[in-house]
Structures are given as structure tokens and as C-alpha cells.
GROMACS .gro file of N, CA, C and O in nm:
model
  268
    1GLY      N    1  29.614  20.738  11.469
    1GLY     CA    2  29.663  20.651  11.609
    1GLY      C    3  29.676  20.755  11.721
    1GLY      O    4  29.694  20.850  11.721
    2ALA      N    5  29.719  20.681  11.829
    2ALA     CA    6  29.732  20.760  11.969
    2ALA      C    7  29.899  20.765  11.954
    2ALA      O    8  29.941  20.709  11.903
    3ARG      N    9  29.905  20.879  12.049
    3ARG     CA   10  30.051  20.932  12.018
    3ARG      C   11  30.065  20.987  12.154
    3ARG      O   12  29.994  21.071  12.248
    4ILE      N   13  30.183  20.929  12.206
    4ILE     CA   14  30.229  20.978  12.370
    4ILE      C   15  30.372  21.042  12.351
    4ILE      O   16  30.456  20.955  12.318
    5ASP      N   17  30.400  21.163  12.400
    5ASP     CA   18  30.513  21.235  12.382
    5ASP      C   19  30.557  21.283  12.506
    5ASP      O   20  30.478  21.291  12.611
    6GLY      N   21  30.696  21.271  12.522
    6GLY     CA   22  30.745  21.306  12.683
    6GLY      C   23  30.886  21.288  12.699
    6GLY      O   24  30.971  21.271  12.554
    7GLN      N   25  30.958  21.377  12.773
    7GLN     CA   26  31.077  21.348  12.775
    7GLN      C   27  31.128  21.378  12.953
    7GLN      O   28  31.049  21.351  13.033
    8PHE      N   29  31.230  21.274  12.957
    8PHE     CA   30  31.263  21.240  13.116
    8PHE      C   31  31.396  21.255  13.095
    8PHE      O   32  31.471  21.238  12.969
    9GLN      N   33  31.443  21.246  13.231
    9GLN     CA   34  31.627  21.275  13.237
    9GLN      C   35  31.655  21.168  13.384
    9GLN      O   36  31.574  21.180  13.479
   10VAL      N   37  31.776  21.133  13.335
   10VAL     CA   38  31.803  21.014  13.457
   10VAL      C   39  31.926  21.042  13.521
   10VAL      O   40  31.995  21.106  13.423
   11ASP      N   41  31.979  21.024  13.635
   11ASP     CA   42  32.099  21.080  13.701
   11ASP      C   43  32.182  20.919  13.696
   11ASP      O   44  32.136  20.805  13.681
   12VAL      N   45  32.266  20.942  13.684
   12VAL     CA   46  32.418  20.881  13.665
   12VAL      C   47  32.404  20.771  13.803
   12VAL      O   48  32.394  20.817  13.890
   13ASN      N   49  32.397  20.632  13.792
   13ASN     CA   50  32.422  20.561  13.887
   13ASN      C   51  32.586  20.545  13.895
   13ASN      O   52  32.649  20.469  13.815
   14PRO      N   53  32.608  20.574  14.035
   14PRO     CA   54  32.792  20.601  14.058
   14PRO      C   55  32.815  20.454  14.102
   14PRO      O   56  32.922  20.414  14.068
   15ALA      N   57  32.719  20.359  14.106
   15ALA     CA   58  32.764  20.173  14.118
   15ALA      C   59  32.817  20.127  13.996
   15ALA      O   60  32.843  20.024  13.973
   16LEU      N   61  32.762  20.194  13.870
   16LEU     CA   62  32.774  20.147  13.756
   16LEU      C   63  32.902  20.210  13.665
   16LEU      O   64  32.877  20.322  13.683
   17PRO      N   65  32.940  20.148  13.600
   17PRO     CA   66  33.062  20.185  13.513
   17PRO      C   67  32.999  20.247  13.373
   17PRO      O   68  32.902  20.247  13.354
   18ASP      N   69  33.070  20.346  13.361
   18ASP     CA   70  33.029  20.464  13.268
   18ASP      C   71  32.984  20.375  13.115
   18ASP      O   72  33.077  20.273  13.081
   19GLY      N   73  32.894  20.411  13.078
   19GLY     CA   74  32.825  20.324  12.935
   19GLY      C   75  32.788  20.211  12.967
   19GLY      O   76  32.719  20.143  12.877
   20GLU      N   77  32.760  20.167  13.115
   20GLU     CA   78  32.645  20.056  13.136
   20GLU      C   79  32.524  20.051  13.093
   20GLU      O   80  32.473  20.153  13.175
   21PRO      N   81  32.434  19.985  13.046
   21PRO     CA   82  32.293  19.980  13.050
   21PRO      C   83  32.259  19.937  13.128
   21PRO      O   84  32.315  19.878  13.240
   22THR      N   85  32.126  20.020  13.208
   22THR     CA   86  32.066  19.975  13.313
   22THR      C   87  31.882  19.991  13.284
   22THR      O   88  31.845  20.044  13.160
   23MET      N   89  31.812  19.938  13.321
   23MET     CA   90  31.687  19.927  13.330
   23MET      C   91  31.616  20.038  13.409
   23MET      O   92  31.668  20.064  13.555
   24ILE      N   93  31.491  20.086  13.368
   24ILE     CA   94  31.415  20.197  13.451
   24ILE      C   95  31.254  20.169  13.428
   24ILE      O   96  31.226  20.130  13.327
   25PRO      N   97  31.183  20.157  13.552
   25PRO     CA   98  31.081  20.146  13.498
   25PRO      C   99  31.030  20.262  13.421
   25PRO      O  100  31.055  20.383  13.488
   26LEU      N  101  30.923  20.270  13.331
   26LEU     CA  102  30.841  20.347  13.280
   26LEU      C  103  30.708  20.323  13.219
   26LEU      O  104  30.666  20.208  13.202
   27THR      N  105  30.588  20.420  13.315
   27THR     CA  106  30.428  20.374  13.301
   27THR      C  107  30.404  20.515  13.245
   27THR      O  108  30.478  20.640  13.251
   28ALA      N  109  30.272  20.500  13.185
   28ALA     CA  110  30.219  20.625  13.118
   28ALA      C  111  30.059  20.612  13.137
   28ALA      O  112  30.012  20.477  13.131
   29LEU      N  113  29.981  20.698  13.184
   29LEU     CA  114  29.858  20.711  13.216
   29LEU      C  115  29.812  20.750  13.095
   29LEU      O  116  29.833  20.864  13.110
   30MET      N  117  29.689  20.697  13.041
   30MET     CA  118  29.633  20.739  12.903
   30MET      C  119  29.491  20.759  12.956
   30MET      O  120  29.440  20.704  12.870
   31ASN      N  121  29.479  20.875  13.012
   31ASN     CA  122  29.357  20.917  13.033
   31ASN      C  123  29.283  20.949  12.861
   31ASN      O  124  29.355  20.993  12.805
   32GLY      N  125  29.147  20.882  12.888
   32GLY     CA  126  29.101  20.903  12.763
   32GLY      C  127  29.126  20.835  12.645
   32GLY      O  128  29.087  20.831  12.524
   33PHE      N  129  29.208  20.763  12.649
   33PHE     CA  130  29.270  20.634  12.572
   33PHE      C  131  29.128  20.562  12.555
   33PHE      O  132  29.093  20.481  12.614
   34VAL      N  133  29.094  20.549  12.428
   34VAL     CA  134  28.939  20.487  12.393
   34VAL      C  135  28.991  20.350  12.261
   34VAL      O  136  29.058  20.413  12.163
   35VAL      N  137  28.943  20.268  12.306
   35VAL     CA  138  28.954  20.144  12.183
   35VAL      C  139  28.828  20.170  12.118
   35VAL      O  140  28.700  20.122  12.168
   36ALA      N  141  28.806  20.197  11.995
   36ALA     CA  142  28.672  20.219  11.936
   36ALA      C  143  28.562  20.106  11.912
   36ALA      O  144  28.466  20.122  11.915
   37ALA      N  145  28.643  19.964  11.917
   37ALA     CA  146  28.542  19.881  11.914
   37ALA      C  147  28.622  19.744  11.930
   37ALA      O  148  28.769  19.752  11.899
   38PRO      N  149  28.555  19.635  11.965
   38PRO     CA  150  28.648  19.494  12.009
   38PRO      C  151  28.696  19.459  11.857
   38PRO      O  152  28.669  19.469  11.759
   39GLY      N  153  28.836  19.381  11.863
   39GLY     CA  154  28.921  19.374  11.788
   39GLY      C  155  29.063  19.388  11.780
   39GLY      O  156  29.114  19.384  11.910
   40ALA      N  157  29.134  19.363  11.694
   40ALA     CA  158  29.308  19.314  11.712
   40ALA      C  159  29.344  19.461  11.710
   40ALA      O  160  29.303  19.534  11.605
   41TYR      N  161  29.448  19.470  11.803
   41TYR     CA  162  29.508  19.619  11.808
   41TYR      C  163  29.670  19.580  11.787
   41TYR      O  164  29.675  19.485  11.825
   42VAL      N  165  29.764  19.690  11.771
   42VAL     CA  166  29.877  19.669  11.790
   42VAL      C  167  29.914  19.804  11.844
   42VAL      O  168  29.889  19.893  11.815
   43ALA      N  169  30.018  19.776  11.989
   43ALA     CA  170  30.076  19.906  12.034
   43ALA      C  171  30.225  19.929  12.008
   43ALA      O  172  30.279  19.814  11.978
   44VAL      N  173  30.267  20.002  11.934
   44VAL     CA  174  30.380  20.038  11.907
   44VAL      C  175  30.477  20.125  11.999
   44VAL      O  176  30.436  20.261  12.014
   45LEU      N  177  30.619  20.115  12.042
   45LEU     CA  178  30.691  20.184  12.136
   45LEU      C  179  30.814  20.239  12.004
   45LEU      O  180  30.884  20.149  11.931
   46GLU      N  181  30.801  20.402  11.990
   46GLU     CA  182  30.906  20.431  11.931
   46GLU      C  183  30.972  20.519  11.984
   46GLU      O  184  30.899  20.613  12.063
   47VAL      N  185  31.092  20.514  11.966
   47VAL     CA  186  31.168  20.652  12.046
   47VAL      C  187  31.274  20.697  11.923
   47VAL      O  188  31.324  20.657  11.851
   48ASP      N  189  31.252  20.832  11.934
   48ASP     CA  190  31.311  20.930  11.819
   48ASP      C  191  31.261  20.862  11.682
   48ASP      O  192  31.381  20.831  11.601
   49GLY      N  193  31.168  20.807  11.665
   49GLY     CA  194  31.144  20.764  11.493
   49GLY      C  195  31.184  20.620  11.552
   49GLY      O  196  31.164  20.576  11.385
   50GLN      N  197  31.244  20.569  11.597
   50GLN     CA  198  31.271  20.439  11.591
   50GLN      C  199  31.196  20.329  11.649
   50GLN      O  200  31.180  20.348  11.761
   51GLU      N  201  31.137  20.240  11.592
   51GLU     CA  202  31.071  20.149  11.655
   51GLU      C  203  31.120  20.026  11.724
   51GLU      O  204  31.243  19.984  11.710
   52LEU      N  205  31.103  20.016  11.872
   52LEU     CA  206  31.177  19.965  11.987
   52LEU      C  207  31.088  19.822  12.031
   52LEU      O  208  31.176  19.735  12.041
   53ALA      N  209  30.974  19.815  12.011
   53ALA     CA  210  30.911  19.706  12.069
   53ALA      C  211  30.781  19.725  11.996
   53ALA      O  212  30.704  19.835  11.945
   54ARG      N  213  30.677  19.607  12.011
   54ARG     CA  214  30.515  19.611  11.945
   54ARG      C  215  30.483  19.491  12.022
   54ARG      O  216  30.549  19.397  12.034
   55TRP      N  217  30.354  19.534  12.073
   55TRP     CA  218  30.287  19.463  12.104
   55TRP      C  219  30.136  19.424  12.075
   55TRP      O  220  30.092  19.517  12.030
   56SER      N  221  30.099  19.318  12.036
   56SER     CA  222  29.952  19.306  11.975
   56SER      C  223  29.864  19.245  12.103
   56SER      O  224  29.922  19.187  12.207
   57PHE      N  225  29.715  19.307  12.084
   57PHE     CA  226  29.625  19.266  12.174
   57PHE      C  227  29.509  19.270  12.096
   57PHE      O  228  29.483  19.331  12.028
   58HIS      N  229  29.444  19.203  12.184
   58HIS     CA  230  29.282  19.182  12.141
   58HIS      C  231  29.178  19.253  12.249
   58HIS      O  232  29.150  19.211  12.371
   59ALA      N  233  29.088  19.343  12.193
   59ALA     CA  234  28.991  19.400  12.270
   59ALA      C  235  28.881  19.316  12.268
   59ALA      O  236  28.821  19.298  12.154
   60VAL      N  237  28.778  19.329  12.347
   60VAL     CA  238  28.666  19.266  12.366
   60VAL      C  239  28.571  19.303  12.464
   60VAL      O  240  28.650  19.423  12.526
   61LEU      N  241  28.424  19.300  12.439
   61LEU     CA  242  28.349  19.398  12.514
   61LEU      C  243  28.358  19.318  12.650
   61LEU      O  244  28.314  19.196  12.675
   62ALA      N  245  28.371  19.392  12.749
   62ALA     CA  246  28.335  19.369  12.889
   62ALA      C  247  28.217  19.349  12.932
   62ALA      O  248  28.194  19.214  13.007
   63HIS      N  249  28.147  19.425  12.894
   63HIS     CA  250  28.007  19.416  12.933
   63HIS      C  251  27.885  19.402  12.835
   63HIS      O  252  27.833  19.517  12.813
   64PRO      N  253  27.840  19.311  12.762
   64PRO     CA  254  27.797  19.329  12.633
   64PRO      C  255  27.654  19.336  12.681
   64PRO      O  256  27.622  19.272  12.769
   65GLU      N  257  27.586  19.414  12.602
   65GLU     CA  258  27.433  19.457  12.605
   65GLU      C  259  27.354  19.319  12.629
   65GLU      O  260  27.372  19.250  12.527
   66ARG      N  261  27.276  19.312  12.707
   66ARG     CA  262  27.170  19.193  12.724
   66ARG      C  263  27.055  19.231  12.663
   66ARG      O  264  26.984  19.356  12.639
   67THR      N  265  26.979  19.146  12.561
   67THR     CA  266  26.864  19.168  12.482
   67THR      C  267  26.757  19.076  12.531
   67THR      O  268  26.738  18.981  12.587
   0.00000   0.00000   0.00000
């Protein structure tokens, strides 16, 4: 399967009390990510080996060959 690794650091938000959770937008550009064939797939978000989220999606052929 595909794997994306990385590290990031965020600064403390002075408007929030210590320990207060906050949301940060996070995106990933996946050049070369290939879906091998139409069908059902699952993307899993893991951080430090712990599964945090799971998304199912279905890939379809965008431009089928004409016969």
C-alpha cells in the first residue's frame, strides 16, 4: 500500500490556554499516487502506529475506451 511519512511542528497559540486542543489544516500532495484499477479502496490515517481515521472511496474509470 501507499505510505506518506512526515514531521511538522506548530507554534503555541497565545490565545489558547495550555493543553487546549486546536485544529490545523493539513494537506498532502501525492505525485505518482496510482489507483491500479476501478474498485473499492480504503485510505487510513495513522499517527505513530495508531489509526485515527478511515475513509472508503470507490474509483471509477474517468474516460472509458470507446470500441
